[in-house]
XYZ file of C-alpha atoms in Angstrom:
688
model
C 24.734 108.973 137.880
C 26.254 106.002 139.848
C 23.394 103.167 140.967
C 22.134 104.925 145.180
C 23.607 101.832 146.974
C 27.065 102.802 145.196
C 26.564 106.043 145.274
C 26.222 105.954 149.565
C 29.014 103.120 149.041
C 31.726 105.626 148.249
C 30.248 108.230 150.480
C 30.459 105.786 153.372
C 33.919 103.772 152.657
C 35.755 105.874 155.404
C 33.937 104.666 158.126
C 34.641 101.282 157.358
C 38.130 101.771 156.519
C 40.339 98.510 158.648
C 37.854 96.239 156.986
C 38.754 97.352 153.503
C 42.231 97.544 154.534
C 41.949 93.818 155.512
C 40.268 93.152 152.092
C 43.008 95.024 150.382
C 45.857 92.707 151.877
C 44.206 89.461 151.298
C 45.534 86.992 148.831
C 42.106 86.462 147.961
C 40.297 89.867 148.206
C 38.194 88.100 145.713
C 36.432 85.920 148.263
C 36.737 88.148 151.177
C 33.275 89.320 153.011
C 32.393 93.238 152.637
C 31.524 94.937 155.904
C 27.581 93.470 157.313
C 25.759 96.500 156.177
C 27.197 96.362 152.588
C 27.083 92.707 152.248
C 24.047 92.283 151.186
C 23.336 95.512 149.896
C 25.605 95.037 147.064
C 25.323 92.442 144.423
C 27.712 90.194 143.087
C 28.563 92.245 140.109
C 28.083 95.265 142.358
C 31.304 93.464 144.190
C 33.309 93.177 141.200
C 33.098 96.737 140.831
C 34.654 97.166 143.882
C 37.192 95.094 143.597
C 38.553 96.556 140.323
C 39.020 99.760 142.459
C 41.538 98.508 144.856
C 43.044 94.889 143.418
C 42.264 95.258 139.492
C 44.495 92.520 139.584
C 41.677 89.969 141.288
C 38.722 90.964 138.709
C 38.827 88.024 136.382
C 39.424 85.725 138.964
C 36.473 87.334 140.676
C 34.817 87.546 136.578
C 35.527 83.708 136.904
C 33.283 83.108 140.589
C 30.314 84.951 139.046
C 30.213 82.944 135.527
C 31.039 80.296 137.465
C 28.400 80.966 140.063
C 25.205 81.927 137.281
C 26.315 79.526 134.522
C 28.024 76.722 135.574
C 31.445 75.532 136.111
C 31.951 74.287 132.778
C 31.827 78.126 131.095
C 35.481 78.578 133.082
C 36.915 75.584 132.138
C 38.881 74.772 128.885
C 37.805 72.754 126.803
C 39.100 70.239 124.401
C 38.631 70.150 120.748
C 37.080 66.746 120.344
C 37.614 65.502 116.880
C 35.157 62.902 116.670
C 32.442 64.960 117.729
C 32.979 67.677 115.443
C 33.408 65.354 112.411
C 29.807 63.364 113.257
C 28.499 67.310 112.939
C 29.980 67.973 109.643
C 29.859 67.087 105.950
C 30.744 67.155 102.604
C 29.645 70.709 102.463
C 31.324 71.948 105.675
C 34.500 73.111 105.876
C 36.044 72.140 109.470
C 38.133 75.413 110.641
C 40.841 75.139 112.957
C 41.394 78.787 114.239
C 45.291 78.817 115.466
C 46.719 81.007 118.498
C 50.331 81.658 118.972
C 52.220 78.458 119.674
C 49.676 75.768 118.850
C 49.784 73.728 116.051
C 47.049 70.937 115.566
C 48.427 69.534 112.588
C 49.702 66.329 114.617
C 45.831 66.029 116.324
C 44.434 65.769 112.784
C 47.181 63.218 111.445
C 46.496 61.123 114.550
C 42.623 61.398 114.164
C 43.057 60.271 110.472
C 45.274 57.287 111.943
C 41.709 56.126 113.765
C 39.337 57.145 111.119
C 41.710 54.668 108.320
C 42.250 57.885 106.233
C 46.048 58.787 106.592
C 46.348 57.867 103.078
C 43.511 59.512 101.801
C 44.157 63.066 103.829
C 46.408 65.449 101.335
C 47.997 68.527 103.077
C 49.103 71.178 101.648
C 50.660 74.695 103.248
C 49.692 78.023 101.901
C 52.094 80.357 100.640
C 53.099 82.158 97.541
C 52.598 80.155 94.299
C 50.486 77.304 96.414
C 47.164 78.006 94.560
C 46.803 76.337 91.421
C 48.370 73.672 93.312
C 45.756 73.633 96.150
C 42.756 73.765 93.690
C 43.855 70.510 91.228
C 43.835 68.946 94.886
C 40.849 69.842 95.895
C 38.597 69.053 92.887
C 40.499 65.968 92.653
C 39.797 65.220 96.351
C 36.089 65.713 95.980
C 35.707 62.932 93.495
C 37.885 60.715 95.478
C 36.207 60.901 98.532
C 39.686 62.095 100.148
C 40.664 64.490 103.291
C 42.234 67.699 102.156
C 44.242 69.896 104.768
C 44.601 73.880 103.971
C 47.281 75.468 106.584
C 48.069 78.855 106.927
C 45.279 80.193 105.279
C 46.238 83.335 106.725
C 49.378 83.838 104.489
C 47.792 83.469 100.790
C 44.909 86.232 101.991
C 45.793 87.170 97.679
C 44.442 83.093 97.324
C 40.755 83.544 99.554
C 38.604 84.303 96.744
C 39.705 81.316 95.024
C 38.984 79.226 97.861
C 35.544 80.905 98.534
C 34.692 80.118 94.961
C 35.854 76.683 95.176
C 33.663 76.120 98.593
C 30.793 77.891 97.135
C 30.915 75.589 93.694
C 30.690 72.244 96.174
C 27.603 70.829 94.774
C 26.013 68.569 97.771
C 24.647 65.888 94.964
C 27.842 65.633 93.159
C 30.193 65.724 95.577
C 31.573 62.080 97.154
C 30.370 61.587 100.309
C 33.790 61.504 102.509
C 34.921 64.408 101.008
C 36.019 66.942 103.622
C 38.058 70.115 104.028
C 40.254 71.168 107.185
C 41.600 74.657 107.395
C 43.757 76.124 109.695
C 44.461 80.380 109.660
C 45.240 82.188 112.301
C 42.802 85.808 112.687
C 42.610 87.489 109.550
C 39.996 90.226 107.802
C 40.990 88.475 104.718
C 39.973 84.685 105.848
C 36.590 84.405 103.475
C 33.317 85.091 105.688
C 31.164 83.152 104.121
C 33.272 79.776 104.892
C 33.542 81.045 108.711
C 29.839 81.181 108.289
C 28.727 77.852 107.108
C 31.881 76.161 108.525
C 32.438 74.496 111.987
C 34.649 76.341 113.874
C 37.508 75.014 116.581
C 40.094 77.039 118.481
C 43.160 74.878 120.165
C 44.602 77.166 123.038
C 48.509 76.614 123.781
C 49.593 74.738 127.131
C 50.186 77.215 129.912
C 52.612 77.314 132.771
C 55.451 75.265 132.761
C 54.015 72.096 133.844
C 52.116 71.779 130.448
C 54.946 72.988 128.794
C 57.459 70.117 129.991
C 54.612 67.297 129.456
C 54.335 68.330 125.746
C 57.995 68.146 125.554
C 58.143 64.888 127.435
C 55.362 63.813 125.918
C 56.969 62.868 122.266
C 60.373 61.428 124.092
C 61.285 57.675 124.967
C 63.169 56.104 126.872
C 65.276 54.911 123.587
C 66.210 58.868 122.650
C 67.285 59.379 126.484
C 69.744 56.372 126.509
C 70.651 57.606 122.896
C 73.850 59.438 123.708
C 76.553 56.570 124.281
C 78.796 57.634 126.841
C 77.360 60.273 128.412
C 73.817 58.909 129.020
C 73.492 60.523 133.082
C 74.880 64.299 131.421
C 72.239 64.137 128.504
C 69.308 63.403 130.720
C 70.452 66.085 133.626
C 70.844 68.689 130.446
C 68.356 67.447 128.269
C 65.737 68.567 131.690
C 67.392 71.447 132.397
C 66.733 72.612 128.583
C 63.278 71.621 128.533
C 62.684 73.659 131.824
C 64.928 76.305 130.347
C 61.775 76.425 127.181
C 58.775 76.182 129.359
C 60.579 79.340 131.099
C 61.362 81.040 128.166
C 57.575 80.777 126.601
C 55.950 81.318 130.110
C 58.232 84.847 130.826
C 56.030 86.389 127.939
C 53.211 86.563 130.380
C 54.419 88.342 132.279
C 54.792 91.281 129.602
C 58.093 93.989 129.362
C 58.682 92.545 132.794
C 59.363 89.017 131.151
C 60.305 90.176 127.243
C 60.090 93.567 125.741
C 58.538 91.843 122.852
C 57.060 88.239 123.030
C 58.976 86.480 120.681
C 57.302 83.159 119.113
C 59.707 80.425 120.436
C 58.525 76.613 118.653
C 58.791 73.705 119.683
C 61.317 73.349 116.749
C 63.869 75.323 118.604
C 63.590 73.071 121.499
C 63.995 70.119 118.820
C 67.094 71.926 116.988
C 68.371 72.203 121.035
C 68.001 68.802 122.086
C 69.626 67.337 118.177
C 72.947 69.669 118.750
C 73.036 68.721 122.304
C 73.031 65.091 121.860
C 75.934 65.720 119.132
C 78.057 67.745 121.003
C 78.128 65.778 124.049
C 79.122 62.897 121.852
C 81.737 64.858 119.899
C 83.372 66.481 122.749
C 85.676 64.840 125.381
C 84.692 67.463 127.986
C 81.016 69.209 127.594
C 81.532 72.154 125.616
C 79.089 74.683 127.799
C 80.394 77.781 125.473
C 79.305 75.984 122.146
C 75.828 74.678 123.617
C 75.017 78.378 124.762
C 76.155 80.080 121.761
C 74.298 77.710 119.548
C 70.909 77.741 121.839
C 71.111 81.559 123.088
C 72.442 83.241 119.886
C 71.195 80.811 116.842
C 68.310 78.810 117.801
C 66.155 80.716 120.253
C 68.594 84.365 119.666
C 67.701 84.456 116.185
C 63.639 85.277 116.759
C 65.580 87.705 119.336
C 65.307 91.476 117.929
C 65.979 93.575 120.809
C 69.229 93.766 121.951
C 68.240 94.075 125.765
C 66.050 90.733 125.084
C 68.610 88.814 124.211
C 70.697 90.219 127.575
C 68.069 88.393 129.147
C 67.559 85.140 126.928
C 71.540 85.044 127.683
C 71.270 85.020 131.536
C 68.252 83.026 131.917
C 70.380 80.515 129.815
C 73.102 80.334 131.777
C 71.400 78.704 135.198
C 70.315 75.864 132.759
C 73.218 75.058 130.412
C 76.020 74.803 133.464
C 78.064 72.448 135.297
C 75.705 73.326 138.542
C 72.895 71.119 137.056
C 75.287 67.642 136.607
C 74.379 67.611 140.354
C 71.251 65.004 140.787
C 70.428 66.790 143.908
C 70.551 70.195 141.923
C 66.941 72.403 142.209
C 66.277 75.164 139.832
C 64.427 77.423 143.088
C 64.765 78.199 146.392
C 61.557 77.009 147.095
C 62.783 73.122 145.715
C 59.859 72.604 143.100
C 62.146 71.832 139.828
C 65.019 69.854 140.389
C 66.931 67.141 138.928
C 66.075 63.564 138.996
C 68.339 60.816 139.580
C 70.540 59.590 136.614
C 68.906 56.333 136.666
C 65.555 57.644 135.944
C 63.858 56.306 133.315
C 60.940 58.187 130.625
C 58.550 56.932 133.255
C 60.057 58.933 136.412
C 60.314 61.883 134.484
C 56.608 62.102 133.061
C 55.511 60.898 136.722
C 57.706 63.797 138.162
C 56.342 66.817 135.516
C 52.786 65.368 136.328
C 53.159 66.360 140.037
C 54.589 69.709 139.216
C 51.998 72.779 140.799
C 49.450 73.950 137.548
C 50.413 77.255 138.342
C 53.957 78.852 138.542
C 55.535 80.888 140.738
C 57.620 83.908 139.525
C 60.399 82.168 141.742
C 61.543 80.304 139.066
C 62.098 82.999 136.276
C 63.267 85.173 138.527
C 60.836 87.705 139.377
C 59.611 89.402 142.273
C 56.462 87.831 143.519
C 54.708 91.181 142.228
C 54.967 90.559 138.563
C 52.145 88.464 139.007
C 50.853 91.423 140.175
C 51.577 93.170 136.757
C 50.802 89.954 134.616
C 47.229 90.027 136.188
C 46.296 93.807 135.824
C 47.285 93.802 132.619
C 44.753 90.760 132.035
C 42.306 92.322 133.852
C 42.656 95.995 131.926
C 42.520 93.900 128.629
C 39.469 92.579 129.271
C 37.712 95.688 130.102
C 38.873 97.051 127.395
C 37.386 94.428 125.113
C 34.180 94.836 127.245
C 34.006 98.544 126.631
C 34.744 98.270 123.054
C 31.251 96.470 122.849
C 29.340 98.789 124.699
C 26.494 100.685 122.854
C 27.235 104.048 121.447
C 23.538 105.868 122.056
C 23.435 106.662 126.385
C 25.485 106.633 129.448
C 23.996 106.559 132.573
C 21.476 108.770 131.453
C 23.411 111.673 129.701
C 23.560 111.462 125.998
C 26.127 110.358 124.475
C 26.630 113.668 121.785
C 26.037 115.770 125.179
C 28.775 113.702 127.107
C 31.207 114.390 123.828
C 30.679 117.676 123.526
C 31.046 118.770 127.230
C 34.446 116.647 127.699
C 35.291 118.321 123.927
C 34.628 121.482 125.438
C 36.554 121.210 129.004
C 39.626 120.229 126.887
C 39.683 122.827 124.875
C 39.853 125.437 127.920
C 42.333 123.312 129.169
C 45.155 122.536 127.099
C 47.341 125.755 126.576
C 46.973 127.361 123.081
C 50.695 127.263 121.112
C 53.946 129.167 122.673
C 54.450 132.324 120.096
C 57.868 130.761 119.181
C 59.659 134.001 117.856
C 60.514 135.543 121.438
C 61.572 132.448 122.675
C 64.045 132.225 119.633
C 64.966 135.635 120.623
C 65.316 134.987 124.180
C 67.357 132.224 123.226
C 68.899 132.468 120.145
C 71.312 129.697 118.872
C 74.397 129.451 120.535
C 77.706 128.038 120.722
C 78.563 127.387 123.915
C 74.776 126.643 124.943
C 73.464 123.774 122.944
C 70.098 124.095 125.317
C 68.750 126.649 123.617
C 68.131 124.681 120.274
C 66.586 122.175 122.441
C 64.029 124.349 123.732
C 63.656 125.804 120.540
C 62.747 122.120 119.115
C 60.898 121.037 121.948
C 58.460 123.874 121.359
C 58.332 123.335 117.824
C 57.177 119.945 118.528
C 54.755 120.260 121.364
C 52.960 123.445 118.663
C 52.602 120.979 116.262
C 50.309 118.616 118.825
C 48.844 121.716 120.340
C 47.499 123.000 117.298
C 46.426 118.953 116.174
C 44.414 119.364 119.335
C 42.495 122.551 119.063
C 42.080 122.700 115.481
C 40.486 119.157 115.453
C 38.620 119.733 118.751
C 36.712 123.152 117.095
C 36.085 120.891 113.973
C 34.317 118.473 116.441
C 32.209 121.218 117.964
C 31.559 122.261 114.673
C 30.471 118.559 112.986
C 28.730 118.205 116.164
C 25.940 121.096 115.303
C 26.147 120.728 111.792
C 28.063 123.024 110.661
C 30.944 120.928 108.921
C 30.721 117.404 107.647
C 31.274 114.426 110.317
C 34.486 112.977 108.706
C 35.295 109.646 109.883
C 38.634 110.888 111.325
C 36.228 113.718 113.578
C 33.932 110.052 114.026
C 37.210 108.088 115.305
C 38.070 110.858 117.430
C 34.612 111.172 119.303
C 34.252 107.539 120.021
C 38.005 107.580 121.404
C 36.575 110.588 123.600
C 33.496 108.935 124.827
C 35.882 105.955 125.800
C 38.363 107.553 127.613
C 41.194 107.060 125.075
C 43.838 109.209 123.032
C 42.190 109.795 119.538
C 44.532 108.703 117.327
C 44.926 111.872 115.243
C 46.838 113.191 118.288
C 48.919 110.326 119.668
C 50.176 109.894 115.988
C 51.423 113.622 116.685
C 52.254 113.184 119.929
C 55.216 111.172 121.900
C 54.625 107.620 122.956
C 51.956 107.786 126.340
C 50.027 104.660 127.503
C 48.002 106.997 129.657
C 44.170 107.503 129.283
C 42.965 110.365 128.215
C 41.969 112.196 131.895
C 45.356 111.957 132.746
C 46.996 112.401 128.892
C 45.833 115.844 129.131
C 46.797 116.524 132.921
C 50.582 115.293 131.600
C 50.254 117.099 128.338
C 49.606 120.966 130.749
C 52.663 119.672 133.058
C 54.527 118.803 130.089
C 53.759 122.326 128.222
C 54.165 124.476 131.838
C 57.685 122.754 131.912
C 58.592 123.952 128.735
C 56.930 127.210 129.472
C 58.789 127.790 132.759
C 62.083 127.186 131.272
C 61.419 130.300 129.077
C 60.342 132.694 131.526
C 62.695 131.777 134.247
C 65.702 130.138 132.189
C 67.589 126.954 132.230
C 66.141 124.389 135.252
C 68.158 123.602 137.565
C 66.775 120.000 137.135
C 65.040 118.823 134.509
C 62.309 116.933 133.746
C 63.288 114.062 131.511
C 59.918 112.538 131.695
C 58.810 116.318 129.959
C 60.532 115.978 127.108
C 58.984 115.552 123.566
C 62.454 113.822 122.748
C 64.891 113.131 125.163
C 67.670 112.021 123.052
C 68.030 115.638 121.583
C 68.710 117.038 125.386
C 71.002 114.038 126.400
C 73.345 114.984 123.169
C 72.853 118.788 124.125
C 74.147 117.867 127.387
C 77.222 116.342 126.208
C 77.741 118.849 123.343
C 78.211 121.475 125.932
C 80.980 119.926 127.622
C 82.612 119.006 124.604
C 82.851 122.276 123.559
C 83.300 124.068 126.629
C 86.392 121.524 126.801
C 86.863 121.153 123.347
C 87.103 117.505 122.996
C 85.606 115.202 120.178
C 82.290 114.502 121.366
C 82.160 110.523 120.366
C 84.991 110.622 123.356
C 82.220 111.623 126.112
C 80.150 109.520 128.278
C 77.254 110.239 130.541
C 79.016 108.630 134.649
C 76.284 109.083 137.101
C 75.722 109.795 140.426
C 72.727 109.132 142.534
C 71.800 112.599 144.603
C 71.033 112.027 148.460
C 69.203 115.712 148.569
C 65.527 116.110 147.287
C 64.538 117.485 144.376
C 63.355 121.073 146.831
C 67.112 121.213 147.948
C 68.366 121.265 144.893
C 68.369 125.376 143.454
C 71.348 125.172 141.587
C 72.935 123.295 138.267
C 75.652 121.547 138.791
C 79.245 122.896 137.148
C 79.339 120.459 134.186
C 76.453 117.968 133.275
C 72.638 118.250 134.232
C 70.285 116.851 136.900
C 67.622 114.871 136.049
C 64.065 113.659 137.713
C 61.354 112.264 136.950
C 62.170 108.573 136.929
C 60.742 105.793 138.002
C 61.927 102.285 138.701
C 59.902 98.832 138.011
C 61.121 95.445 139.392
C 62.919 96.661 142.036
C 62.987 100.493 144.486
C 65.900 102.468 145.656
C 67.234 101.828 148.693
C 67.550 105.237 149.913
C 69.539 104.156 153.234
C 71.941 101.696 151.721
C 71.978 103.598 148.268
C 71.569 100.836 146.090
C 68.886 98.802 144.083
C 66.966 96.808 146.442
C 63.861 94.397 146.439
C 60.044 95.781 146.130
C 57.981 95.662 148.281
C 54.660 93.751 148.116
C 52.340 95.328 145.653
C 54.869 98.129 144.961
C 54.660 97.840 141.251
C 56.876 101.553 140.914
C 58.535 103.661 142.699
C 59.866 106.931 142.417
C 63.653 107.175 141.348
C 65.794 110.432 143.455
C 67.655 113.050 141.260
C 70.722 111.712 138.889
C 73.485 113.735 137.861
C 74.821 113.057 134.874
C 78.586 113.732 134.590
C 79.781 113.972 131.094
C 83.484 112.595 131.179
C 85.972 112.469 128.396
C 87.223 108.753 128.028
C 85.390 106.996 130.762
C 85.746 103.367 132.138
C 82.955 101.692 131.983
C 82.637 100.046 135.447
C 82.555 95.899 135.870
C 80.590 95.460 138.805
C 78.806 97.277 141.897
C 76.296 98.176 138.928
C 73.621 97.294 137.024
C 73.093 98.547 133.379
C 69.126 99.753 133.356
C 67.788 100.527 130.659
C 65.453 103.801 130.291
C 61.864 103.665 128.279
C 59.588 106.831 127.621
C 56.783 103.887 128.683
C 55.886 100.678 130.630
C 55.987 98.689 127.194
C 59.631 99.282 126.690
C 59.284 97.749 123.397
C 59.807 100.307 120.480
C 60.530 100.772 116.719
C 63.468 102.751 115.246
C 62.556 106.185 113.780
C 64.173 108.065 110.835
C 66.538 109.749 113.437
C 68.167 106.439 114.369
C 66.672 106.224 117.607
C 64.113 104.070 119.015
C 60.833 105.594 119.697
C 61.098 104.008 123.267
C 64.197 103.125 124.515
C 66.492 106.480 125.928
C 69.733 105.408 127.215
C 71.443 103.499 129.994
C 71.898 104.291 133.126
C 74.784 102.550 135.837
C 72.392 102.243 138.994
C 74.611 101.044 141.931
C 73.999 97.644 143.304
C 75.376 95.306 145.796
C 73.701 91.714 143.668
C 75.132 90.557 140.432
C 74.070 91.651 137.304
C 72.227 89.422 136.207
C 69.872 88.978 139.562
C 68.358 92.147 138.227
C 68.507 91.323 134.328
C 66.090 87.969 135.273
C 64.159 90.625 137.381
C 63.366 92.540 134.070
C 64.394 95.878 136.246
C 64.219 99.386 134.074
C 63.405 102.734 134.702
C 60.479 104.342 132.933
C 60.124 108.345 132.500
C 56.282 107.598 132.070
C 53.791 105.395 133.887
C 50.903 104.318 132.633
C 47.921 106.380 134.745
């Protein structure tokens, strides 16, 4: 049950639809006022619940305002770790622990602090890893006697030595240890890190700089005028290309926050990558008479940064982004990197202080424009942040009751509901009799394989739900797996037991069950009515088999090698309901969504997304098999197709990715680079 105000609020929503539309369209909906009737009846927390329904991308902003209003501004501002304060509260028996996050390294701060405290020569550092345990132990014992500092880096990389470290810390005797001794540790969050050390130590966490401004500042603070003028004969070019390189580094780091729109996999690019590129830039400028852009792009894009990139589509993105930063056009002192002219080159006479002043004048918050992304990318990023926060809050909820109902009652009701709705497995024998293995029709084999896969999943669902209901009545033992399953059902999440036997999906449980019913219905309709005129590609458990089957049918029909056959693509103008017959060769597919752009039906090309429209339907596509086909070099965008919005996948035993399906050539009036930087892709299934 909802609180009474919220219940009547939902019933009354239609009355003030124009006011709510204004809030929806507002750039700051978290600060907008509700209609007078509700402005005073709902408290601040209930207003956040309302905001989550119509503008989930602004929930974190509303949460910040809520915390600031009720607890104070300092609770929403990043706190800097003052080592002087931490050190003052520490003792020889208290370890000082830096909890690391991606992209941070507090070592430089500690070395600087050691110099200030006159301990630079009495600080012993070791990076833990294989075989370093005995050295670290000897170093710590010596430091305890002599009153030195010991700095053990990356404890998470030496889990087998952690019990020894725990024993050493336990054995530190306050009466016999030198009062100046200090133990400094750094570690990523790790289950192997000793709990006792965490409980007894002083803990600090350092966040990486967020935003292009902060990243540029970190890059330039470490430089000086001597370095800027060190490239003899090409000082001006070096300054221009150096700014370009630092901006490229910042853009790569910040693209990650946009999730799969930025990169399929969030790579851990480091300052080391930037430093080696700086050295190579200086070296190649001095060695070559002409600026060797091809060499610079290859070393930076394919080796230094590209060496970390494991996804081919991400590598394509990195190289296209780099094209904008390593190019002759950036040598113009008036060159701007974005249309808003916020990020631009400086005159070649500029010295180091001028560069620092320029960087400090940049806005704190980045616009998606500098990344080549649409404004909607910020909505995607903010929504993902909201859902992550809410999921964390959900995990912290007590497992006893919900809105007056007992937890077990809720789970039992849900289990019975799912059991009644999910269809029983499809009998395989009649299907194999009706659709036997035929040389000229590979789709029969595809159908049989799909039914086998779906039946396995349906069996798991029915069996596990029946077992859970028995366990809740006390008829069988409630195993760990069933306990986890009940927890997932209660949280509206797909149980791990099911997802292991299922296709990739990001949907919550309610949507996932509805989607499964539609998928099985698609297969059942195929069984009952024969091969459909249009295939719902999102409904396949393993779409790659269907695509191979289509190529195989063509190759066998015309007696050609399947290796020489590939797909041509035609985006159809007819609606789904108007297409009643399958094509002579190839097949029609439907069910794809465009992310990062939209299909412009009038111009029949890819077009810009509309504001707040994150995904749009793609029309029916005709896959036309063709022998020895030449891929067009212009007028198209090579668009990857993925099963889910995460895009990243792993190679399965069949040699196929668990997420990437295939590539479609989508007509485009803009160059490929434009859509590559936009992160445009076709998706089989959304997350709702």
